[in-house]
XYZ file of C-alpha atoms in Angstrom:
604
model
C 0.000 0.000 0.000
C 1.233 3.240 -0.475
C 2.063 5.573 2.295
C 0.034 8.517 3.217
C 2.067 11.767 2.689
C 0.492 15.048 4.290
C 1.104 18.694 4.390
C -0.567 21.490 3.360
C 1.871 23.942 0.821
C 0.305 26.704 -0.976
C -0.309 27.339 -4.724
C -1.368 30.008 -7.391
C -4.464 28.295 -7.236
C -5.905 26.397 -3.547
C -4.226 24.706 -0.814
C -2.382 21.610 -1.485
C -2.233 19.127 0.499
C 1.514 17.450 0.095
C 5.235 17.759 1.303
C 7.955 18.047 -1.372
C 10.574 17.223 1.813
C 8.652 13.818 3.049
C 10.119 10.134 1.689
C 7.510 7.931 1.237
C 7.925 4.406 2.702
C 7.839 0.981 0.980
C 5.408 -0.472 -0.358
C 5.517 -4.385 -0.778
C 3.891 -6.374 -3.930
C 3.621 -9.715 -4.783
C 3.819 -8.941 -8.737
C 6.371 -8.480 -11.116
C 7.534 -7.502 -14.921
C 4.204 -6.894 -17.133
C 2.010 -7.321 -14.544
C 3.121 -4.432 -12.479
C 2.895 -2.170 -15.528
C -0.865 -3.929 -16.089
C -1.772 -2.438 -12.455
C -2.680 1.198 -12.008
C -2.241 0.720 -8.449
C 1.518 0.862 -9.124
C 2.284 1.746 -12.582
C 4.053 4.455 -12.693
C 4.505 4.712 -16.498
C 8.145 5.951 -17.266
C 8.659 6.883 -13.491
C 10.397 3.763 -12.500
C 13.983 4.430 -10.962
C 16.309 1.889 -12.029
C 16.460 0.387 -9.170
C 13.582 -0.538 -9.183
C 13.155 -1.773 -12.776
C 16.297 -4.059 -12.085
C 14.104 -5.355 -8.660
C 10.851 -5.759 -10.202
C 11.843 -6.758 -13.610
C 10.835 -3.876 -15.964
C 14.054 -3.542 -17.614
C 13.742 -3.787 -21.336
C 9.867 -3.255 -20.885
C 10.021 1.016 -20.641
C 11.870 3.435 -22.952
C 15.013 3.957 -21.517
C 14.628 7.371 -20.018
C 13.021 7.943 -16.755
C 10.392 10.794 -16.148
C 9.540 12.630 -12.965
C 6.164 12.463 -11.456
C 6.456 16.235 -11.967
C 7.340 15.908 -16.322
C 4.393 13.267 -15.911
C 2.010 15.868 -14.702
C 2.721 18.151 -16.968
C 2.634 16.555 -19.827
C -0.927 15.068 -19.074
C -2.031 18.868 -18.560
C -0.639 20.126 -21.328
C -2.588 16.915 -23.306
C -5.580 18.105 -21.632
C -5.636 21.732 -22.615
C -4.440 20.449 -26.196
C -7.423 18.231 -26.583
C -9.472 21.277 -24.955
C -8.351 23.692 -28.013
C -8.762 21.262 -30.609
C -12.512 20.637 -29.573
C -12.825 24.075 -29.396
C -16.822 24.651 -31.595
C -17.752 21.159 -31.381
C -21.303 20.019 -29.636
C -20.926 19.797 -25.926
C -22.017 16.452 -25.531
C -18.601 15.594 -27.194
C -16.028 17.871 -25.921
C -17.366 16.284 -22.742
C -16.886 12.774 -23.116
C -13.700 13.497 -24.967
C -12.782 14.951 -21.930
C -14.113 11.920 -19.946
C -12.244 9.692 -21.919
C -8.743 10.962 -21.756
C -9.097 11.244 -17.974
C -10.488 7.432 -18.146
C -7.568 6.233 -19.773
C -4.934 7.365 -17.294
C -7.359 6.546 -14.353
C -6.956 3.063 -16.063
C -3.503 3.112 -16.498
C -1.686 5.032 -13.615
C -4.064 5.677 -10.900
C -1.763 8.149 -8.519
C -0.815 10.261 -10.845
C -4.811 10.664 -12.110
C -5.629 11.557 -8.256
C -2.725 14.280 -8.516
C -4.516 15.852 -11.122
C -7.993 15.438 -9.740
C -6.821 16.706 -6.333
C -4.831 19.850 -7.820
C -7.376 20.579 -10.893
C -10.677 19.561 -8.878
C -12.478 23.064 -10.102
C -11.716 21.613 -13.521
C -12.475 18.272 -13.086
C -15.547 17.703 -11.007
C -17.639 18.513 -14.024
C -15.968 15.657 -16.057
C -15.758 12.701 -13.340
C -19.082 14.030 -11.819
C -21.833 16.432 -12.352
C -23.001 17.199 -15.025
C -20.662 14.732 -17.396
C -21.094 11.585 -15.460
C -24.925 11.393 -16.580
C -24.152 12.015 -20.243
C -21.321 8.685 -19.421
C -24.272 6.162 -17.755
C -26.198 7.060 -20.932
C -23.585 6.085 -23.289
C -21.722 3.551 -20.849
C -22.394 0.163 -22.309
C -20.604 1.663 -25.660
C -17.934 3.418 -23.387
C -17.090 0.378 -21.564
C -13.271 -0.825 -22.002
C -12.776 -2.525 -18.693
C -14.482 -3.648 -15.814
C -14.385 -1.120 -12.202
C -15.761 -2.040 -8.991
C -18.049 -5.115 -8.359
C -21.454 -6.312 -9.890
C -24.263 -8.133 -7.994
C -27.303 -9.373 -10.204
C -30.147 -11.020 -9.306
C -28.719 -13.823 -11.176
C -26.026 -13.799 -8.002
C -28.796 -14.724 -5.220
C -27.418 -16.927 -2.840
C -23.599 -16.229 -4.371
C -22.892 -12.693 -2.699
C -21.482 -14.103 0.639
C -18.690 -15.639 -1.209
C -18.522 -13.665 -4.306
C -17.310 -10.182 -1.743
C -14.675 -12.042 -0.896
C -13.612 -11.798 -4.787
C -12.423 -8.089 -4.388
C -8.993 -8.240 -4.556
C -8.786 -5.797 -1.278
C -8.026 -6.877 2.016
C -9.732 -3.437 3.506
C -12.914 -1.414 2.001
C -13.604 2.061 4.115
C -16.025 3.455 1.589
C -18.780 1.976 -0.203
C -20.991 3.973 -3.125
C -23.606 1.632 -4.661
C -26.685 1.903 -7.061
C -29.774 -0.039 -8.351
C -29.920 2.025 -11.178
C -33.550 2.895 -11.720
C -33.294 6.634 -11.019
C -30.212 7.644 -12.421
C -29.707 12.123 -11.372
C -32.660 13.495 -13.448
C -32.544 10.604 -16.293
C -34.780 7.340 -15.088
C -33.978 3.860 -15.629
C -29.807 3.193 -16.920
C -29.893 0.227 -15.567
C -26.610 -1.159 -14.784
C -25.597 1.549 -16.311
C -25.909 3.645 -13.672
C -22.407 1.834 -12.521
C -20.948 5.237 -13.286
C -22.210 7.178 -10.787
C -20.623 5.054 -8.130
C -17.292 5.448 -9.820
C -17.900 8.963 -10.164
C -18.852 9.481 -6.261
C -15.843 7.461 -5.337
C -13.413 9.407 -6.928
C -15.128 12.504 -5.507
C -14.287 10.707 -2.138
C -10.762 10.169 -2.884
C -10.082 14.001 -4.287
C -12.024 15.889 -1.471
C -11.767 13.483 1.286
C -8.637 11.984 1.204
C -10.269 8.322 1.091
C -7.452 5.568 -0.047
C -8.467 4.612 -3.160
C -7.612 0.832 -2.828
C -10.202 0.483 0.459
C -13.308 1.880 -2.019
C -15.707 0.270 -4.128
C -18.041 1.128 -6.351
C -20.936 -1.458 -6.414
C -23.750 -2.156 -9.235
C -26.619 -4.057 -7.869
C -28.246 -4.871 -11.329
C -31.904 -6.316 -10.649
C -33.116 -5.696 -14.009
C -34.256 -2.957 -15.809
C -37.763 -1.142 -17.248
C -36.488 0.335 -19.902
C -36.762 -0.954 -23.067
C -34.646 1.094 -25.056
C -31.727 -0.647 -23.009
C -33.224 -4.200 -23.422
C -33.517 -3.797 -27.001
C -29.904 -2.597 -27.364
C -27.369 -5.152 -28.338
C -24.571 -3.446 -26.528
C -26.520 -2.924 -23.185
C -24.391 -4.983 -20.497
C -26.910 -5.659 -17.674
C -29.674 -8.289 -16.698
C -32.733 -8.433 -20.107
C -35.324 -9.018 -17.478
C -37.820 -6.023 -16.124
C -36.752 -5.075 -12.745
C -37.846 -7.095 -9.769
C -40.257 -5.748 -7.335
C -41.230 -6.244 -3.728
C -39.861 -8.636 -1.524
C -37.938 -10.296 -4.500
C -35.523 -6.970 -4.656
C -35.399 -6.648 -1.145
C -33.990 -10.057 -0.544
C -31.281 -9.335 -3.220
C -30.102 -6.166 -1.091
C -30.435 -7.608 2.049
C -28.064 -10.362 0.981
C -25.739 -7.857 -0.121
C -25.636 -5.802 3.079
C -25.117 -8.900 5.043
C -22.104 -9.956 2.752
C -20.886 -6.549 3.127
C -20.633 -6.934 6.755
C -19.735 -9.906 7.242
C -16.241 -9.068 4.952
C -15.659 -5.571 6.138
C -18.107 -4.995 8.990
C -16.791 -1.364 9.732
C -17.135 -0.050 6.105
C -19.481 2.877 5.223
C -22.016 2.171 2.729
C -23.787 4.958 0.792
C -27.233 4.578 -1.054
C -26.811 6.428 -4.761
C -29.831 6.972 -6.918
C -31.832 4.404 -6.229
C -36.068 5.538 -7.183
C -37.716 7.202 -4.612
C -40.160 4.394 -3.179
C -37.242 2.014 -2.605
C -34.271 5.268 -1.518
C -36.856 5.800 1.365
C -37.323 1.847 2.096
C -33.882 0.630 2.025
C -32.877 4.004 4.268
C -35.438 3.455 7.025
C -34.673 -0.804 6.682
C -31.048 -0.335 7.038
C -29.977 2.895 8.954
C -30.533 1.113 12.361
C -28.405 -1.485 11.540
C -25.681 -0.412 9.388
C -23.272 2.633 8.996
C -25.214 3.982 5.690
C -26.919 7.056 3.866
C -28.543 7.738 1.243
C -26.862 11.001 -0.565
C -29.959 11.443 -2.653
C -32.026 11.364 0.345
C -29.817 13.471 3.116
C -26.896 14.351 1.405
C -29.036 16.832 -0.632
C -31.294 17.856 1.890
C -27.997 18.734 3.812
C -26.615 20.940 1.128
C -29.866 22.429 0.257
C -30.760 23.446 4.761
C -27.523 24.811 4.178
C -28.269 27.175 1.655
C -31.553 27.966 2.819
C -29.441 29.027 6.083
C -27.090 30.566 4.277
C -30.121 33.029 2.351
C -31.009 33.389 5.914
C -27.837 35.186 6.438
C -27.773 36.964 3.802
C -30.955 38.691 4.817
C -29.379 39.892 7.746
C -31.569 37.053 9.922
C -29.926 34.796 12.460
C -30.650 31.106 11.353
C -32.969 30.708 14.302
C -35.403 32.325 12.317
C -35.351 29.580 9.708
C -39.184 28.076 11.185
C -40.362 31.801 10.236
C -38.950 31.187 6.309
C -41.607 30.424 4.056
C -40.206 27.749 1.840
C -42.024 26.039 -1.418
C -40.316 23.122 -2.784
C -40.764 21.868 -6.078
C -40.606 18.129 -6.431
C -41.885 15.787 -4.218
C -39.280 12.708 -4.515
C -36.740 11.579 -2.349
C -34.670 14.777 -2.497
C -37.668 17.076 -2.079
C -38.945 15.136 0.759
C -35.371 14.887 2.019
C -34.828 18.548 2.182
C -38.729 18.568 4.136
C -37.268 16.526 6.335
C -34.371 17.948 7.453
C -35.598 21.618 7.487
C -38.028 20.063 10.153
C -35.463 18.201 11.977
C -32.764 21.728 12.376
C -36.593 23.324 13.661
C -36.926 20.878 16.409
C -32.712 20.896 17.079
C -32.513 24.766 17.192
C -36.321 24.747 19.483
C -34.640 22.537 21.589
C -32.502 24.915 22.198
C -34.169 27.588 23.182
C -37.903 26.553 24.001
C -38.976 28.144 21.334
C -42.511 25.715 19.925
C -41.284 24.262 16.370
C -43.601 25.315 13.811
C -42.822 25.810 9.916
C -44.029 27.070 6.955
C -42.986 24.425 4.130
C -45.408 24.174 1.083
C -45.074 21.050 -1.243
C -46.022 20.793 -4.680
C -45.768 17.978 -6.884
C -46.724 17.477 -10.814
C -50.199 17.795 -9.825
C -49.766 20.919 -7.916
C -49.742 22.268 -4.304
C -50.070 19.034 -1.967
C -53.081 19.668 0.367
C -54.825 17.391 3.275
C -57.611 17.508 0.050
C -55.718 15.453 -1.803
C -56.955 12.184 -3.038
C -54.219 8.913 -2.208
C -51.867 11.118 -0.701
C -48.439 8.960 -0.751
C -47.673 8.829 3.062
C -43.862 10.160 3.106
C -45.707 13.584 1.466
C -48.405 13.384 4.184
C -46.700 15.071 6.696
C -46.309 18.555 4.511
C -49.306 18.431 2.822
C -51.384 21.277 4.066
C -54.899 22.181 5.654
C -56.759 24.418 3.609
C -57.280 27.294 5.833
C -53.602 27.198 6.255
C -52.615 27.870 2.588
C -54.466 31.707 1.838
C -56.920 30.589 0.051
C -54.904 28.148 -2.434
C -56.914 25.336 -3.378
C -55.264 21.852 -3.813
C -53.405 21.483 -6.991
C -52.595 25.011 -7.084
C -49.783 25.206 -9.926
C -46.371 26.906 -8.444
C -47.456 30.609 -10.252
C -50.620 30.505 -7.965
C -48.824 29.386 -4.948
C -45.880 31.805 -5.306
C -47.966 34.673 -6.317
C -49.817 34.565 -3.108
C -47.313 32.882 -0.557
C -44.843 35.205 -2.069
C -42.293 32.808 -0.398
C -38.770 33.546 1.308
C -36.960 30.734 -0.710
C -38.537 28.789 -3.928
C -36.686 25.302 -3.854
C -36.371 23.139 -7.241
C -35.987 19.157 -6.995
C -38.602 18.341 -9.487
C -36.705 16.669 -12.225
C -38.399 19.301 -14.813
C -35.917 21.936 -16.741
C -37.703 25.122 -17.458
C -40.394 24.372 -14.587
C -39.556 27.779 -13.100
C -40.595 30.038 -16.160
C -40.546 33.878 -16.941
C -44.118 34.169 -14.911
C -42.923 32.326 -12.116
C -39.776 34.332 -11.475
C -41.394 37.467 -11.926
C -43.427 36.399 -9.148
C -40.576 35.403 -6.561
C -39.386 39.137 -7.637
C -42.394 39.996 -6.033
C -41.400 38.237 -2.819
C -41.798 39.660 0.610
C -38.294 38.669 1.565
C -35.842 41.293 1.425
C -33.349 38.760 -0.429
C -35.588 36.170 -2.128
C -33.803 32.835 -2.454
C -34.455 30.619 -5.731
C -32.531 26.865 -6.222
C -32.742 25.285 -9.153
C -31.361 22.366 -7.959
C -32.156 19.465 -10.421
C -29.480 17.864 -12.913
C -28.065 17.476 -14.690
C -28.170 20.820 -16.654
C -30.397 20.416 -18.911
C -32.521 19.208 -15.842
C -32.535 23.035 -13.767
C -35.582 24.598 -13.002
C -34.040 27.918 -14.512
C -30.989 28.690 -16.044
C -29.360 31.831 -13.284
C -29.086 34.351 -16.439
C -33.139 33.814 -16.637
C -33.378 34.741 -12.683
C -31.569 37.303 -12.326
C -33.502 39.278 -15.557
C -37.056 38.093 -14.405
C -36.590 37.975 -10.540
C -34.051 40.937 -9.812
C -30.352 41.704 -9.182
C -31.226 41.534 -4.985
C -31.440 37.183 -5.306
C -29.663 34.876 -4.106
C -29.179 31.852 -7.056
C -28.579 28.350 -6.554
C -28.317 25.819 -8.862
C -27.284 22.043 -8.980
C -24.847 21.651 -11.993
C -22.610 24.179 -12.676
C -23.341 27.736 -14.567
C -21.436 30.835 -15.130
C -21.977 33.913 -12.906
C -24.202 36.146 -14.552
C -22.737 39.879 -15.524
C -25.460 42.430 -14.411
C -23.806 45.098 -16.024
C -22.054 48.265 -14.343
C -19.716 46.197 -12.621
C -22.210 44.089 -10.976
C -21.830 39.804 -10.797
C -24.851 38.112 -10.145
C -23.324 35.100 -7.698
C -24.127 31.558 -9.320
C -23.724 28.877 -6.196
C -23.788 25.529 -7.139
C -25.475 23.563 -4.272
C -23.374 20.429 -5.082
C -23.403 17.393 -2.812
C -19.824 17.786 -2.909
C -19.729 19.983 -0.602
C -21.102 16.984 2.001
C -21.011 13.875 1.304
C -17.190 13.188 1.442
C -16.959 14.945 4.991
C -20.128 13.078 5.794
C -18.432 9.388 5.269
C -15.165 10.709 6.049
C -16.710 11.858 9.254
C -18.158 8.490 9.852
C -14.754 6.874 9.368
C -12.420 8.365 11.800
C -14.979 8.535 14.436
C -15.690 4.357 14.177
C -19.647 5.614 14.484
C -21.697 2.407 14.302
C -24.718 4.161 12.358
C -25.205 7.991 10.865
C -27.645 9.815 12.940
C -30.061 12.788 11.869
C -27.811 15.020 14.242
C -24.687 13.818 12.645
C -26.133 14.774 9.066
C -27.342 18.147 10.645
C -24.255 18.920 12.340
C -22.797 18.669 8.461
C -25.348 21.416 6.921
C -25.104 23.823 9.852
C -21.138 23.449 9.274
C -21.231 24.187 5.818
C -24.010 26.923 6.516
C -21.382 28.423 8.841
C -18.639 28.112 6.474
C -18.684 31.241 4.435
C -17.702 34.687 6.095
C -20.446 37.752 5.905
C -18.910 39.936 3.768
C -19.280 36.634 1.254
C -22.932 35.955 2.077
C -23.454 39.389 1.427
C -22.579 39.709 -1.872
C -24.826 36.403 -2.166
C -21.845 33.490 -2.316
C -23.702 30.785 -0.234
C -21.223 28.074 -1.364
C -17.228 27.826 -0.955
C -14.865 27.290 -4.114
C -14.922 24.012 -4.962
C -10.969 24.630 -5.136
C -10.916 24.424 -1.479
C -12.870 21.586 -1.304
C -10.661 19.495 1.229
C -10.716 22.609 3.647
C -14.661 22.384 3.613
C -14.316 18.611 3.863
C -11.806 18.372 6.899
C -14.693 21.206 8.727
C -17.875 18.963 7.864
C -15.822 15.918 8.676
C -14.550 17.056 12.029
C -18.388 18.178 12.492
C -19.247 14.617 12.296
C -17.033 13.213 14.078
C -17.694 15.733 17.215
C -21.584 14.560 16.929
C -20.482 11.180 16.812
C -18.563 10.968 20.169
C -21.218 13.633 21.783
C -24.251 11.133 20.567
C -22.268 8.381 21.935
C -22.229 6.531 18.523
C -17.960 6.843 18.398
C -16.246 4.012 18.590
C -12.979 4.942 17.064
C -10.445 4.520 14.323
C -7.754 2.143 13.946
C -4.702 4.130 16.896
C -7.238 6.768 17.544
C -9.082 5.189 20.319
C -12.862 6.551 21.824
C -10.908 8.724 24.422
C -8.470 10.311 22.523
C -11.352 11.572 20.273
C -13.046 12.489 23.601
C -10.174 14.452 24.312
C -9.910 16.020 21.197
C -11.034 20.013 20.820
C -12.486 21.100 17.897
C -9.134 22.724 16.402
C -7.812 19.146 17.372
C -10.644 17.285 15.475
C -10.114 19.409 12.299
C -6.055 18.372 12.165
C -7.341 14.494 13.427
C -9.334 14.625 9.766
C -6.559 16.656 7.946
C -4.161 14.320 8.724
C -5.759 10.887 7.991
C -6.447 12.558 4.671
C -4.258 10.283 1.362
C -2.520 11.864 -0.845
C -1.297 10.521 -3.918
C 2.924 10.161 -4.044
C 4.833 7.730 -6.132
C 6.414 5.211 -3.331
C 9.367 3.065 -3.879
C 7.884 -0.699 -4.502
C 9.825 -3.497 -3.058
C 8.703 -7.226 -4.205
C 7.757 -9.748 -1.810
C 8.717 -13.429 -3.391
């Protein structure tokens, strides 16, 4: 394995997190000749020493000359930005998976130097491994596909999994990121083509968390799929059989979770895009008994409380006052009722503090319009935020979201609905009309095609005095005489690593509601006021391992206050006990990997 090296140095651009003084120590593999040079885990291309090609038997089998991590690096970047100018004019779609693909290859061929340039070029980056890219990649992926990453589990596998975990070639797994496929971000049904997403949220884990690469895995539990496009394409990869329902599918995850912990019983496994009925079921059937999330489910309704918090600020309002914030969401699956369900949860946590009776004024509307105690088979997880009639000013169930913003004329107008365009010229004019002295609109749904608005549309039909959020990345909009309108991207970026990473180093046996709150009201406290005045909500996602070490740390303090800490590896329950919050920050900072060449020694 390699060695952890960690220091922070600055850049032009962020913080770095590496020491140009520190000697890596040995790393010992069982492989030699080709085979090394077949494993990204320790190619390092042309960056042998001789030493060590005369050790491990790669003499004759590299050019002569030997290249420094450092010539490596650069000449990847300067392959980048060549394939970046020679795409210049074509369609989107294929600059980006260009883009995709030349990252692939050297994620499949040398996999510390591609964290290197994920870790120092994240800002660049996170678009192409993740949001918005990575959707464009599930759609195409059976045609993509070269060779295999992570670990499949089919229904075909049914009585198999117990000993078929035991075929990942790693001793440890710390992180696991697995989907079912059927709701893939804002696109339906990939099937197991959704196997990308995993992959994507992994190497998310490893750039802004620090998260070993070799104790991850990305997991594709392929039941079947419902759409027929895929089971009519000869290339598609996965299961031709519709998916299975009921207590058929639940058996095939419940076999997998108890494989899981039966192998690596202290790994963290996180729930990715899996359709709302069965992201709610799995969540409440599991979260008792395992260390699991669902990011769909809480890792968005984390980033989103924190950006309703942050709009708090930036009206000049403590974020106590976030049960007096009128709040209409848009979209009433597991994100929307996620966000619900957190916003209620920080009421109850910041009434407990001060006595205060939590009440709220959250309005949920759904493709049929405002959700009222009127409405006709009203699914239960909406129930609890559907509304009485004489508490809605006269709007009538089914109200569409004009009607409802028109007269709620809300503090914060919240998109999760899966629907691009859904917030049109009318409704925006209307949220201009807000009585919030800084209205708040998200338009949070990906990937960009998928936004509610585009920010250039809501800053000319809403005003200049919003505060934007969206969930892929835009551009800041320029409002002329010198004036930015502030694009934030509420990413789940900005949580999810410090949320497992958090779960980690503390040893916590499950992930509480306070744990995943203590994350939002971290990042909601991240950004200084002069920021959340000029209506930046969000940090760069160039410091990303800063925010990540804070949101972390917050998780671990909740852990070991909730009595849920068990600890990590040499940092035993007291030491964490004694830890202070500084303390905690460096504790997370310094378990953080970083990618380094070290010297390989072979083990006969």
């Amino acid at each position: 394995m390699r060695r952890v090296v960690r220091s922070v140095a600055a850049n032009h651009r962020h913080t770095r997190w590496f020491s140009t003084a520190a000697i890596p120590g040995p790393c010992i593999v069982q492989k030699r000749g080709a085979d090394i040079l077949h494993d990204p885990w320790f190619n390092k291309d042309t960056g042998f020493p001789l030493t060590e090609r005369d050790r491990l038997g790669l003499r004759g089998l590299l050019p002569p000359r030997i290249v420094s991590f450092e010539q490596q690096y650069a000449r990847f970047m300067e392959s980048y930005r060549s394939l970046e100018k020679n795409t210049e004019g074509q369609p989107d779609h294929a600059v980006a998976l260009a883009k995709w693909r030349i990252l692939n290859r050297l994620h499949d061929r040398n996999e510390t130097l591609y964290y290197r340039v994920l870790i120092d070029n994240i800002e660049d980056f996170a678009p192409i491994i993740y949001t918005p890219t990575v959707g464009l990649v599930c759609q195409n992926y059976s045609g993509l596909f070269r060779r295999p990453r992570g670990m499949y589990f089919s229904a075909k596998d049914k009585g198999e999994m117990m000993s078929m975990i035991y075929n990942w070639p790693a001793q440890s797994v710390d992180m696991i990121v697995i989907t079912d496929g059927s709701r893939i971000l804002g696109l339906g049904d990939l099937g197991v083509q959704g196997i990308g997403i995993p992959i994507g949220k992994l190497d998310v884990y490893v750039a802004a968390a620090g998260m070993n690469p070799q104790r991850v895995l990305p997991v594709m539990l392929d039941v079947g799929t419902s759409n027929q496009e895929l089971l009519k394409n000869p290339l598609y990869l996965g299961l031709r059989q519709p998916r299975l329902e009921g207590e058929e599918y639940l058996a095939i995850v419940d076999e997998f979770m108890e494989a899981v912990r039966t192998r690596w019983p202290k790994a963290i496994v996180q729930f990715e895009d899996f359709q709302m009925k069965w992201a709610f079921e799995t969540l409440e059937r599991y979260r008792k008994k395992f260390c699991m999330f669902n990011d769909d489910i809480q890792g968005t309704a984390g980033v989103a409380l924190a950006g309703i918090l942050g709009a708090l600020r930036a009206q000049g309002r403590p974020m106590t006052d976030l049960m007096r914030q009128k709040v209409v969401v848009v979209g009433a699956g597991s994100a929307g009722l996620g966000v619900l369900n957190m916003a209620v949860q920080a009421i109850s946590r910041m009434a407990g503090a001060n006595g205060v009776c939590p009440k709220h004024q959250f309005y949920l509307i759904d493709k049929d319009g405002l959700i009222t105690k009127e409405r006709k088979n009203l699914d239960p997880s909406a129930a609890p935020f559907a509304r009485h009639p004489e508490e809605t000013d006269g709007l009538k169930e089914g109200a569409n979201i004009v009607e409802v913003v028109r007269k709620l004329k809300p503090d914060v107008l919240l998109g999760l609905s899966g629907r691009g365009g859904i917030f049109n010229e009318e409704v925006l004019k209307a949220m201009g009309e807000s009585d919030s002295p800084r209205p708040a609109i998200f338009a949070m749904s990906n990937p960009t095609l998928n936004a509610e608005c585009t920010p250039a549309e809501a800053f000319k039909y809403a005003g200049e005095n919003i505060v934007f959020a969206s969930g892929s990345p835009f551009q800041n909009v320029d409002l002329g005489n010198g004036k930015v309108g502030h694009v934030n991207q509420a990413n789940n970026m900005y949580l999810f690593p410090g949320i497992g990473l958090g779960a980690l180093l503390s040893g916590a046996r499950l992930i509480t509601d306070d744990m995943l709150q203590a994350a939002a009201e971290c990042l909601a406290s991240y950004m200084t006021d002069k920021e959340i005045s000029e209506g930046v909500l969000y940090p760069s996602i160039g410091s990303i391992r800063e925010i990540t070490a804070e949101v972390g740390a917050a998780v671990v303090r909740e852990a070991v206050a909730g009595g849920l800490a068990e600890g990590h590896r040499d940092v035993g329950l007291k030491e964490l006990r004694c830890m202070s919050k500084e303390e905690t920050v460096e504790y997370v900072k310094r378990s953080m990997w970083f990618p380094i060449y070290s010297p390989l020694v072979h083990s006969k």
